[in-house]
Short mmCIF file of C-alpha atoms in Angstrom, two decimals:
data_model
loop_
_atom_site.label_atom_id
_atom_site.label_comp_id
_atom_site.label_asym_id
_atom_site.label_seq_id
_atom_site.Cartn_x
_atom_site.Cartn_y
_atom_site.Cartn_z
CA UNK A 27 16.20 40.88 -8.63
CA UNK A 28 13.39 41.21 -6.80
CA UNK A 29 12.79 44.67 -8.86
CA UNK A 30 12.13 42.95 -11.84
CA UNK A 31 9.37 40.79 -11.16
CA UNK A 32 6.42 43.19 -12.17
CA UNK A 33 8.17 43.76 -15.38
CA UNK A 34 8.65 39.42 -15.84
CA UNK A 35 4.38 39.72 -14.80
CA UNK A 36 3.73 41.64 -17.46
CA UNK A 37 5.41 40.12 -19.88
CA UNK A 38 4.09 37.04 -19.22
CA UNK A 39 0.51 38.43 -19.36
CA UNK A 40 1.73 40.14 -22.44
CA UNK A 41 2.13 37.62 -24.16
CA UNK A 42 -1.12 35.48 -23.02
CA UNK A 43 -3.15 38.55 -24.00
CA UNK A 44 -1.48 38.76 -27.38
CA UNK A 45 -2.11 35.24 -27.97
CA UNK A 46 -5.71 35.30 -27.37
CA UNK A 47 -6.02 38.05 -29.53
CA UNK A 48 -4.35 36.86 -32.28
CA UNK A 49 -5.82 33.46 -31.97
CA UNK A 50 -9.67 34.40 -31.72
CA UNK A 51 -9.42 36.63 -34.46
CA UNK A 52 -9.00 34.03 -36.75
CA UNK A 53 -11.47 31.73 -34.97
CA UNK A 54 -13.73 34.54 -35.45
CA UNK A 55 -13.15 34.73 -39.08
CA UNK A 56 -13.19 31.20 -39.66
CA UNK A 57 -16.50 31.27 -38.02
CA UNK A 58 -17.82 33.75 -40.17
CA UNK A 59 -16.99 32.11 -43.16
CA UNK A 60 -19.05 28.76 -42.48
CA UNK A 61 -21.61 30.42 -41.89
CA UNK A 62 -21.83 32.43 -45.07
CA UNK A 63 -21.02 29.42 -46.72
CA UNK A 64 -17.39 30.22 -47.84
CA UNK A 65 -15.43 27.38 -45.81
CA UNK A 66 -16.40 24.02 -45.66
CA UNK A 67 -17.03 22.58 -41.88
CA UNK A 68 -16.32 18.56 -41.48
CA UNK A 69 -15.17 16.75 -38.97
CA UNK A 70 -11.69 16.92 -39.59
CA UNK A 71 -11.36 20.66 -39.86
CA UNK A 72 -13.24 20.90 -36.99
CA UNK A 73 -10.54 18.59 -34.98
CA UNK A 74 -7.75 20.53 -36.67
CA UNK A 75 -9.71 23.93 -35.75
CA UNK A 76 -9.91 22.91 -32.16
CA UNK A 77 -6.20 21.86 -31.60
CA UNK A 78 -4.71 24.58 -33.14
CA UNK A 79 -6.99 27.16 -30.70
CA UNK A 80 -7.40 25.42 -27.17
CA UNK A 81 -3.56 24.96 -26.97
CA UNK A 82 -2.82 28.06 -27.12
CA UNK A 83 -5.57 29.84 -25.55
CA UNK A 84 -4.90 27.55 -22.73
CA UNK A 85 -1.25 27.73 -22.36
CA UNK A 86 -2.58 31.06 -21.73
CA UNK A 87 -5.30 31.07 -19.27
CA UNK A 88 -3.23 28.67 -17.20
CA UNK A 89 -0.52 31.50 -17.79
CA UNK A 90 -2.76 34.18 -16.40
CA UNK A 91 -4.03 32.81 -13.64
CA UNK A 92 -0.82 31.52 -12.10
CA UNK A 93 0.67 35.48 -13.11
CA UNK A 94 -2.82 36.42 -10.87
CA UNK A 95 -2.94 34.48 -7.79
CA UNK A 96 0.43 32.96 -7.10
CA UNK A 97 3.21 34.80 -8.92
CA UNK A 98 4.80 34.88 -5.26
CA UNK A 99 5.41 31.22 -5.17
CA UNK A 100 8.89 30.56 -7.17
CA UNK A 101 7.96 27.26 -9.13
CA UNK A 102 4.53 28.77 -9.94
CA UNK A 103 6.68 32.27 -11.37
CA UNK A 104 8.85 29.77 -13.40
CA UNK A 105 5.81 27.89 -14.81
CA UNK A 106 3.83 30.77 -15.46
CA UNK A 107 6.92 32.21 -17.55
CA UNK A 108 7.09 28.95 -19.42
CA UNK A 109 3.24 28.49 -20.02
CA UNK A 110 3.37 32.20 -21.56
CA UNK A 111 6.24 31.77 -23.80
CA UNK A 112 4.59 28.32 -25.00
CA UNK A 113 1.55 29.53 -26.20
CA UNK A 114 2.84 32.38 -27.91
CA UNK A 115 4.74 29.36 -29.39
CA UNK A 116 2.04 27.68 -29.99
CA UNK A 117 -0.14 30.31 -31.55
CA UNK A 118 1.86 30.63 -33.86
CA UNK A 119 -0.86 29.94 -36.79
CA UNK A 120 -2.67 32.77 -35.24
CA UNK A 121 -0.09 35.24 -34.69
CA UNK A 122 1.32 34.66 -38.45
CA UNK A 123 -2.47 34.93 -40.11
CA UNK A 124 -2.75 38.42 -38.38
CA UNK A 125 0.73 39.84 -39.28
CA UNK A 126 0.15 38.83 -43.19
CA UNK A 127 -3.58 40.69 -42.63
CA UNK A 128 -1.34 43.63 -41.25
CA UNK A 129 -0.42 45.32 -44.50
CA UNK A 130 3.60 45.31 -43.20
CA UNK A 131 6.48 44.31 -45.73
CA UNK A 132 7.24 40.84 -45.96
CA UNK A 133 10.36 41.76 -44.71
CA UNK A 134 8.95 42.99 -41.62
CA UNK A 135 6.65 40.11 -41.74
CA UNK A 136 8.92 38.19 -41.35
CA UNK A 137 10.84 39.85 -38.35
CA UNK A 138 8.42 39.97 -36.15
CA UNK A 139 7.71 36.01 -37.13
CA UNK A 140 11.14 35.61 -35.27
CA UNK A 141 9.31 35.86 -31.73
CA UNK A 142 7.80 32.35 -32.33
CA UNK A 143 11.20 30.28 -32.44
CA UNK A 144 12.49 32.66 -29.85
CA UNK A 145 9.67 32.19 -27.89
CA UNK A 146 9.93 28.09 -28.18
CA UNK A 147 13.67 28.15 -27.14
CA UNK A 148 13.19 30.35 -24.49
CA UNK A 149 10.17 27.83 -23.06
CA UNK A 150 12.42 24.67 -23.55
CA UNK A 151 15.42 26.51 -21.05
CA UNK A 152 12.48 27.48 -18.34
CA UNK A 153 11.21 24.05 -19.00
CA UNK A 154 13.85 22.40 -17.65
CA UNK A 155 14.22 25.27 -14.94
CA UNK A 156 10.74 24.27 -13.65
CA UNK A 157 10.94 20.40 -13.53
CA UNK A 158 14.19 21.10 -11.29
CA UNK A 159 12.58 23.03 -8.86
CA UNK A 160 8.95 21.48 -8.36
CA UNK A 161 7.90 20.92 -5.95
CA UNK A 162 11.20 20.85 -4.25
CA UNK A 163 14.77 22.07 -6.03
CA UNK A 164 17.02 19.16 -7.42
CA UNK A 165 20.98 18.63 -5.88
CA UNK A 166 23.69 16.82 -7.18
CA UNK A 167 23.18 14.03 -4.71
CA UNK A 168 19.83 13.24 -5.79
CA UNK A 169 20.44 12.45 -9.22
CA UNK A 170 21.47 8.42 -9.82
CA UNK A 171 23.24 7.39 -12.82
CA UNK A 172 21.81 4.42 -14.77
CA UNK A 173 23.43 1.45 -15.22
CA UNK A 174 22.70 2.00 -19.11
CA UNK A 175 24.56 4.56 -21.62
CA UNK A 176 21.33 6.32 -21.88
CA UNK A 177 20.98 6.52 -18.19
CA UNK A 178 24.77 7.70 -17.51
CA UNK A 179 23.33 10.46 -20.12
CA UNK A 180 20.26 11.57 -18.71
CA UNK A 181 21.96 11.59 -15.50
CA UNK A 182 25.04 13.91 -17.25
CA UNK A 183 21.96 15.77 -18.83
CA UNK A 184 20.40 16.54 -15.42
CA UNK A 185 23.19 17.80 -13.21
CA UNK A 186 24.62 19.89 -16.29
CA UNK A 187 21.08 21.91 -16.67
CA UNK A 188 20.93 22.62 -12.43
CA UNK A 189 23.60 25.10 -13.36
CA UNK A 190 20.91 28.57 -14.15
CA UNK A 191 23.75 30.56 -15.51
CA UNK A 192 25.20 27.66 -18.20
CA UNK A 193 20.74 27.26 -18.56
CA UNK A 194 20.74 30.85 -19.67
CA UNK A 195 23.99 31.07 -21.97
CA UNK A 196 23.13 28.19 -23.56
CA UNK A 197 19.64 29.19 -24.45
CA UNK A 198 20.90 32.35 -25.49
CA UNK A 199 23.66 30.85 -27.56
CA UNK A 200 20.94 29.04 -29.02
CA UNK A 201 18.61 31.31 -30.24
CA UNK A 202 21.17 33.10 -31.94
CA UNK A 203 23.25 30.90 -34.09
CA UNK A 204 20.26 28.04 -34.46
CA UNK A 205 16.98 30.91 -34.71
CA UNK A 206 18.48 34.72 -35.29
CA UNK A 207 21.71 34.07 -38.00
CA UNK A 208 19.63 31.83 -40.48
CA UNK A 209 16.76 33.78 -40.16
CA UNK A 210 18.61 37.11 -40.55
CA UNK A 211 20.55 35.37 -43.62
CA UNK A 212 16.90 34.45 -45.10
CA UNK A 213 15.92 37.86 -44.89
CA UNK A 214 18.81 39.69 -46.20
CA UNK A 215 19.32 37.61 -49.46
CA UNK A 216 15.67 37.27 -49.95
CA UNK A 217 16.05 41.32 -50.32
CA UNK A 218 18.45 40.85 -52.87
CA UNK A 219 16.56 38.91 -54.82
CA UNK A 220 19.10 35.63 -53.96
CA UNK A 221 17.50 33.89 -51.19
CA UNK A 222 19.24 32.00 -48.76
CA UNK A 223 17.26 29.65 -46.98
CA UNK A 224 18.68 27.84 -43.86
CA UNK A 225 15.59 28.39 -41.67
CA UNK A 226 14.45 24.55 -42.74
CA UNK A 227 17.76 23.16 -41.41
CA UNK A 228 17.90 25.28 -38.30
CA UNK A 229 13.99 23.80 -37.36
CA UNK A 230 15.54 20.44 -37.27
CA UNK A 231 18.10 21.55 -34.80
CA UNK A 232 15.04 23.13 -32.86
CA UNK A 233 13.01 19.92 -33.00
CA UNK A 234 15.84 18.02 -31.60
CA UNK A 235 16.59 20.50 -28.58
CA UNK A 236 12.70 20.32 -28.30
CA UNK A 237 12.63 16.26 -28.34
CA UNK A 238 15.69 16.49 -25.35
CA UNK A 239 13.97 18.64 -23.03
CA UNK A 240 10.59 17.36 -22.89
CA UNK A 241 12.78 14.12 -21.82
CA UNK A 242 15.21 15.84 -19.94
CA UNK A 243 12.37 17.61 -18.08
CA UNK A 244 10.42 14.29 -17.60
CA UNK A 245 13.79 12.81 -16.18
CA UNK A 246 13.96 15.70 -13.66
CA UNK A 247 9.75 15.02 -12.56
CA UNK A 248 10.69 11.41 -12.05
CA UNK A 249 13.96 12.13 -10.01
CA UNK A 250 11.92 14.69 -7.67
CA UNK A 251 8.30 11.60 -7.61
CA UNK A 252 11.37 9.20 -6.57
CA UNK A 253 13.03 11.29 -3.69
CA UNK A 254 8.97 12.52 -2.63
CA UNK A 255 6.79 11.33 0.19
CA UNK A 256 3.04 10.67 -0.45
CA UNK A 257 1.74 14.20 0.19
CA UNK A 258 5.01 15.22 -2.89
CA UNK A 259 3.83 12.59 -5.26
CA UNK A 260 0.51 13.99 -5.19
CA UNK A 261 1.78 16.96 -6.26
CA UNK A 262 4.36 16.01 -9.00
CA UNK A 263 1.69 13.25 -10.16
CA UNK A 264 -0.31 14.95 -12.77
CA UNK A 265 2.79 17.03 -13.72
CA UNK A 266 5.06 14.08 -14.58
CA UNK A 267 2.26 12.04 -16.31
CA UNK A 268 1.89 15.56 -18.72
CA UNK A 269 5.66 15.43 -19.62
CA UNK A 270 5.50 12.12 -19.84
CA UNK A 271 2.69 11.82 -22.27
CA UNK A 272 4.18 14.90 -24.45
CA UNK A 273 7.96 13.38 -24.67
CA UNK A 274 6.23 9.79 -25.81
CA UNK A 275 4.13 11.42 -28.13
CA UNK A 276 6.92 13.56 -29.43
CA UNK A 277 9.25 10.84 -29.41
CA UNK A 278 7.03 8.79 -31.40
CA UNK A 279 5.85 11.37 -33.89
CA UNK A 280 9.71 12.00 -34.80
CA UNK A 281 10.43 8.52 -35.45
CA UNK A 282 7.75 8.05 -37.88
CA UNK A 283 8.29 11.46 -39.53
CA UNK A 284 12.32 10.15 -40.07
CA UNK A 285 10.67 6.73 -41.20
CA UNK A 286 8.26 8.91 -43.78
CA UNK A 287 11.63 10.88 -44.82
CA UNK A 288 13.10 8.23 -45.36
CA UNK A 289 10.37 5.93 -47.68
CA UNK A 290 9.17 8.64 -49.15
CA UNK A 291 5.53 7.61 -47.79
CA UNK A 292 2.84 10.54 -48.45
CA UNK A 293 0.64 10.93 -45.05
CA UNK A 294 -2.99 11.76 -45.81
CA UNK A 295 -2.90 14.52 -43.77
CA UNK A 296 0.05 17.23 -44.52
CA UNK A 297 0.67 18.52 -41.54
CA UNK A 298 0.32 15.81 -39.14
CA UNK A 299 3.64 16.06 -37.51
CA UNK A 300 3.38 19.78 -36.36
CA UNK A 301 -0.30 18.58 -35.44
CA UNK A 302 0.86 16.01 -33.16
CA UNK A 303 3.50 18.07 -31.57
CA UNK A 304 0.59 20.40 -30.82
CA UNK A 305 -1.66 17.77 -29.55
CA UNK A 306 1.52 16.47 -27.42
CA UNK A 307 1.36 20.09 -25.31
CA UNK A 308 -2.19 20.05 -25.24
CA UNK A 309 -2.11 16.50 -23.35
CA UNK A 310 0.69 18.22 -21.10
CA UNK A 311 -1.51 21.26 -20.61
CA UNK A 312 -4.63 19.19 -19.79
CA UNK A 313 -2.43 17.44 -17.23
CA UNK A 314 -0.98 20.95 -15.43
CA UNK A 315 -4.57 22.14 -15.38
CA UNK A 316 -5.81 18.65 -13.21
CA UNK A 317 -2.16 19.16 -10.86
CA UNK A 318 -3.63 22.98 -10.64
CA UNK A 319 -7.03 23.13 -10.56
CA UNK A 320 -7.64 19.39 -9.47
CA UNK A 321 -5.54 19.18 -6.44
CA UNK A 322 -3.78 22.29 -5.73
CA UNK A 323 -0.34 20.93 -7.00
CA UNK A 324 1.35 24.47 -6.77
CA UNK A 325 -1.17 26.47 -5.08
CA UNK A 326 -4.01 24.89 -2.69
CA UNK A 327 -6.11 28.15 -3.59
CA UNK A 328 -6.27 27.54 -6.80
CA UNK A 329 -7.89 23.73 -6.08
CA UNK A 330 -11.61 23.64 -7.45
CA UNK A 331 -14.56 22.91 -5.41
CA UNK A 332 -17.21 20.86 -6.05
CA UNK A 333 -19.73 23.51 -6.99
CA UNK A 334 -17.49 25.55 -9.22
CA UNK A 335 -16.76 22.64 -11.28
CA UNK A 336 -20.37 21.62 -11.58
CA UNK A 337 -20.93 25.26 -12.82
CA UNK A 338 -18.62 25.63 -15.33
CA UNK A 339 -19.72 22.14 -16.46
CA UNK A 340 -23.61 22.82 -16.55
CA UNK A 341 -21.98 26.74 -18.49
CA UNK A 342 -20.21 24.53 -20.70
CA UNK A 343 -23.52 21.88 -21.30
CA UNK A 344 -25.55 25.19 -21.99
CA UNK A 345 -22.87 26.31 -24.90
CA UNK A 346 -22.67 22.76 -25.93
CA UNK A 347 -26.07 22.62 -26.40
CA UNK A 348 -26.53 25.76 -28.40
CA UNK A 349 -24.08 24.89 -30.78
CA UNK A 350 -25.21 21.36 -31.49
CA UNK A 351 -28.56 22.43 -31.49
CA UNK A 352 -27.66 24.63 -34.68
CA UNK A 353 -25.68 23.10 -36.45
CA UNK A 354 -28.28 19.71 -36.38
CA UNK A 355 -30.81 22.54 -37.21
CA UNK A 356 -28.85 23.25 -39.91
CA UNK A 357 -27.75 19.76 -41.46
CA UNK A 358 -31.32 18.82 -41.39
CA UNK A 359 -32.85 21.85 -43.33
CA UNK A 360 -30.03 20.91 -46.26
CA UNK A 361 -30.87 16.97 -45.86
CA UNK A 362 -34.49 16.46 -45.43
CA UNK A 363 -35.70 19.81 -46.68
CA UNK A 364 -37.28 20.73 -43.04
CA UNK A 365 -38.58 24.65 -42.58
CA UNK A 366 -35.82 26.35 -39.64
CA UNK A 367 -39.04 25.92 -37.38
CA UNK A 368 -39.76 23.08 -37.30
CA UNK A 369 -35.91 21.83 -37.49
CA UNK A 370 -35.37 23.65 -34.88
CA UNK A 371 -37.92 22.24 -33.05
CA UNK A 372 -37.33 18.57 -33.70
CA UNK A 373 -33.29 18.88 -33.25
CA UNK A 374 -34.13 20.73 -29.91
CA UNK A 375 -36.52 17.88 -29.01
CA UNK A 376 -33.77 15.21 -29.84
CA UNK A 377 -30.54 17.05 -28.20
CA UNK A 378 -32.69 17.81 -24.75
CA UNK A 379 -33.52 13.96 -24.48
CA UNK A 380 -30.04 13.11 -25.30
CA UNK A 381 -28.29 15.49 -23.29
CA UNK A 382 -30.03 14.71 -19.61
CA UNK A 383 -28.47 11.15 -19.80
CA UNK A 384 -25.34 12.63 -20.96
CA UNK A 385 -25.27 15.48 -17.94
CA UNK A 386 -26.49 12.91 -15.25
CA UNK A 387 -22.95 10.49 -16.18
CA UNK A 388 -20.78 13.55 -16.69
CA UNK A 389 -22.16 15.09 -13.21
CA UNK A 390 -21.42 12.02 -11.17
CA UNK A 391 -17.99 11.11 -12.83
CA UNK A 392 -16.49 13.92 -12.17
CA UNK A 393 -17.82 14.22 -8.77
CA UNK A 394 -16.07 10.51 -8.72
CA UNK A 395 -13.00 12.10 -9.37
CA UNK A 396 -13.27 14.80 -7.38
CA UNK A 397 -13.43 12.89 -4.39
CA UNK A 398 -10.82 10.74 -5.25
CA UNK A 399 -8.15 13.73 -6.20
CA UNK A 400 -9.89 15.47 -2.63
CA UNK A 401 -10.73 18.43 -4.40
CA UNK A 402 -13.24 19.25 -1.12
CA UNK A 403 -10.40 19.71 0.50
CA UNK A 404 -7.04 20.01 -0.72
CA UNK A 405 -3.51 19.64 0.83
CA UNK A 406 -1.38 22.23 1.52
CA UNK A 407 1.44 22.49 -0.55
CA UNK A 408 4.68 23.87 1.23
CA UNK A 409 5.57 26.88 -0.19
CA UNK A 410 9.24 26.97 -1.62
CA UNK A 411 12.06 29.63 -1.07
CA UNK A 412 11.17 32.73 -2.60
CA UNK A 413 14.03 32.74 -5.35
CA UNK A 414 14.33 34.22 -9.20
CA UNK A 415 13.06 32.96 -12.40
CA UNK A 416 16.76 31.15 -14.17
CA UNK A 417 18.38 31.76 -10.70
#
């Protein structure tokens, strides 16, 4: 099995490459057309703008650097796969804006489109794969059935998914009667000018495999932060609060979108479920990156020091300020009438007073948290059996 692991690292940097790609184009675009004027730039589409690009792009960067610098470490492999296959999911927006712009059939449109579900069932299975395996593999004997229905449940949940082969099957079962069959049915009939459309009832069936393993997964995390000594909760910390914060956000989302289904309530904003389910990963990814990057959770070489942190955040004050800068520049010219000079000039004036304040606090809270995660000096995590990704 062994063979196969520089074709799973490619794939998995496949797929982070093709979602940057197809996710800055449009960014690019987008870009291009506030500044001529053609799109309209307020607050909220800026919020929306931002959530639907960082998640992806940094499912992917985390993606790519665990493929990089510790694809030998099993629970680091399995993440890496799933981090890859969820922001392909994720970008889907992206992906779907540049295969309309590709000048291919809707039919073949709409083929290709199929990756993104795939993709998403795939990354629920090696979900659950990592949480059982991080930072130690899961037995029988460690799992403890609640006294509750739902506990007896979770606990039937948990030692049915340690099984990799009945993982696999089931996700491939999956994908092809809940994702491939309705979506091959849509196409067909669609071609026939009689279209069949069960792709809306099949994404209910995905949500609610979705909704179970984000919980299932979170179940796992807690089992292993249970059974752990200090130096293990360290390491699952971070991780568990992630899938904890995306199942309760998910969780809550999906009751209130039932409760709008079901009064017939019109939310302001269209979209807001698939929004929040976006924001829900983005809160998970923010928490793998501290468990990575913060306190070497999977791999102590990839813990920050202090100086590289306080150069990407003085690189990140410097782009900050640029783009602020502008776009004050900007607003003030259409207010108040001012020439670009001297706008420039007085919104440069303004933002460096304001920003040396804001750099000072930044600088020493995160040095405050730096010290208190130990980022100076990390703990070394104990490396786990080299296994197989679903094995």
């Amino acid at each position: 099995m062994s063979s196969t692991r520089p074709v799973l690292r490619a794939f998995v940097c496949a797929l982070a490459i093709v979602t940057i790609a197809a996710n800055l184009l449009p960014l690019v675009e987008f870009a291009m057309a506030v500044r001529a004027g053609e799109a309209l730039l307020t607050p909220g589409v800026i919020g929306v703008v931002l959530l639907l690009v960082l998640a992806p792009l940094s499912a992917a960067g985390l993606a790519l650097v665990l493929a990089w610098r510790s694809w030998m470490r099993d629970d680091a492999r399995v993440l890496a796969l799933f981090l890859g296959l969820l922001s392909y999911a994720l970008g889907a927006e992206g992906t779907w804006s540049v295969l309309r712009k590709s000048g291919l059939p809707d039919w073949a449109v709409s083929v290709l489109d199929t990756g993104m579900p795939l993709a998403a069932v795939a990354g629920m299975a090696v979900m659950i794969r990592f949480s059982g395996i991080f930072p130690r593999p899961l037995s029988p004997r460690d799992i403890r059935p609640g006294v509750s229905r739902a506990g007896r449940i979770a606990a039937y949940a948990q030692l049915w998914a340690m099984d990799p082969a009945r993982l696999r099957s089931t996700a491939a079962w999956f994908c092809g009667l809940v994702v491939v069959v309705p979506q091959a049915l849509s196409i067909s009939t669609d071609l026939r000018g009689d279209e069949i459309d069960l792709v809306v009832y099949a994404k209910y069936l995905v949500l609610a495999a979705l909704l179970a393993t984000v919980t299932l997964s979170a179940a796992n995390l807690r089992t292993n932060y249970r059974l752990a000594d200090a130096a293990g909760r360290r390491q699952v910390f971070w991780v568990l609060e992630g899938f904890l914060f995306a199942t309760a956000v998910a969780v809550l989302a999906s009751a209130l979108k039932l409760l709008q289904n079901a009064t017939g309530y019109q939310a302001p904003l269209p979209h807001w479920y698939a929004l929040a389910l976006v924001g829900a990963f983005l809160g998970l990814l923010a928490c793998l990156a501290i468990a990575l990057f913060g306190s070497g959770a999977l791999d102590p070489s990839l813990a920050l020091r202090r100086t590289a942190v306080s150069g990407m955040l003085g690189l990140l004050a410097v782009v900050l300020f640029a783009v602020s800068e502008q776009v004050m520049q900007e607003w003030l010219g259409a207010r108040l009438g001012l020439s670009p000079r001297t706008g420039g000039i007085v919104t440069g004036v303004a933002l460096g007073l304001a920003f040396e304040p804001l750099r000072t606090r930044t600088s020493a809270f995160v040095e405050r948290q730096l010290a208190r995660f130990g980022a100076e000096a990390p703990a070394p995590a104990t490396p786990l059996p080299v296994g197989t990704v679903l094995a």
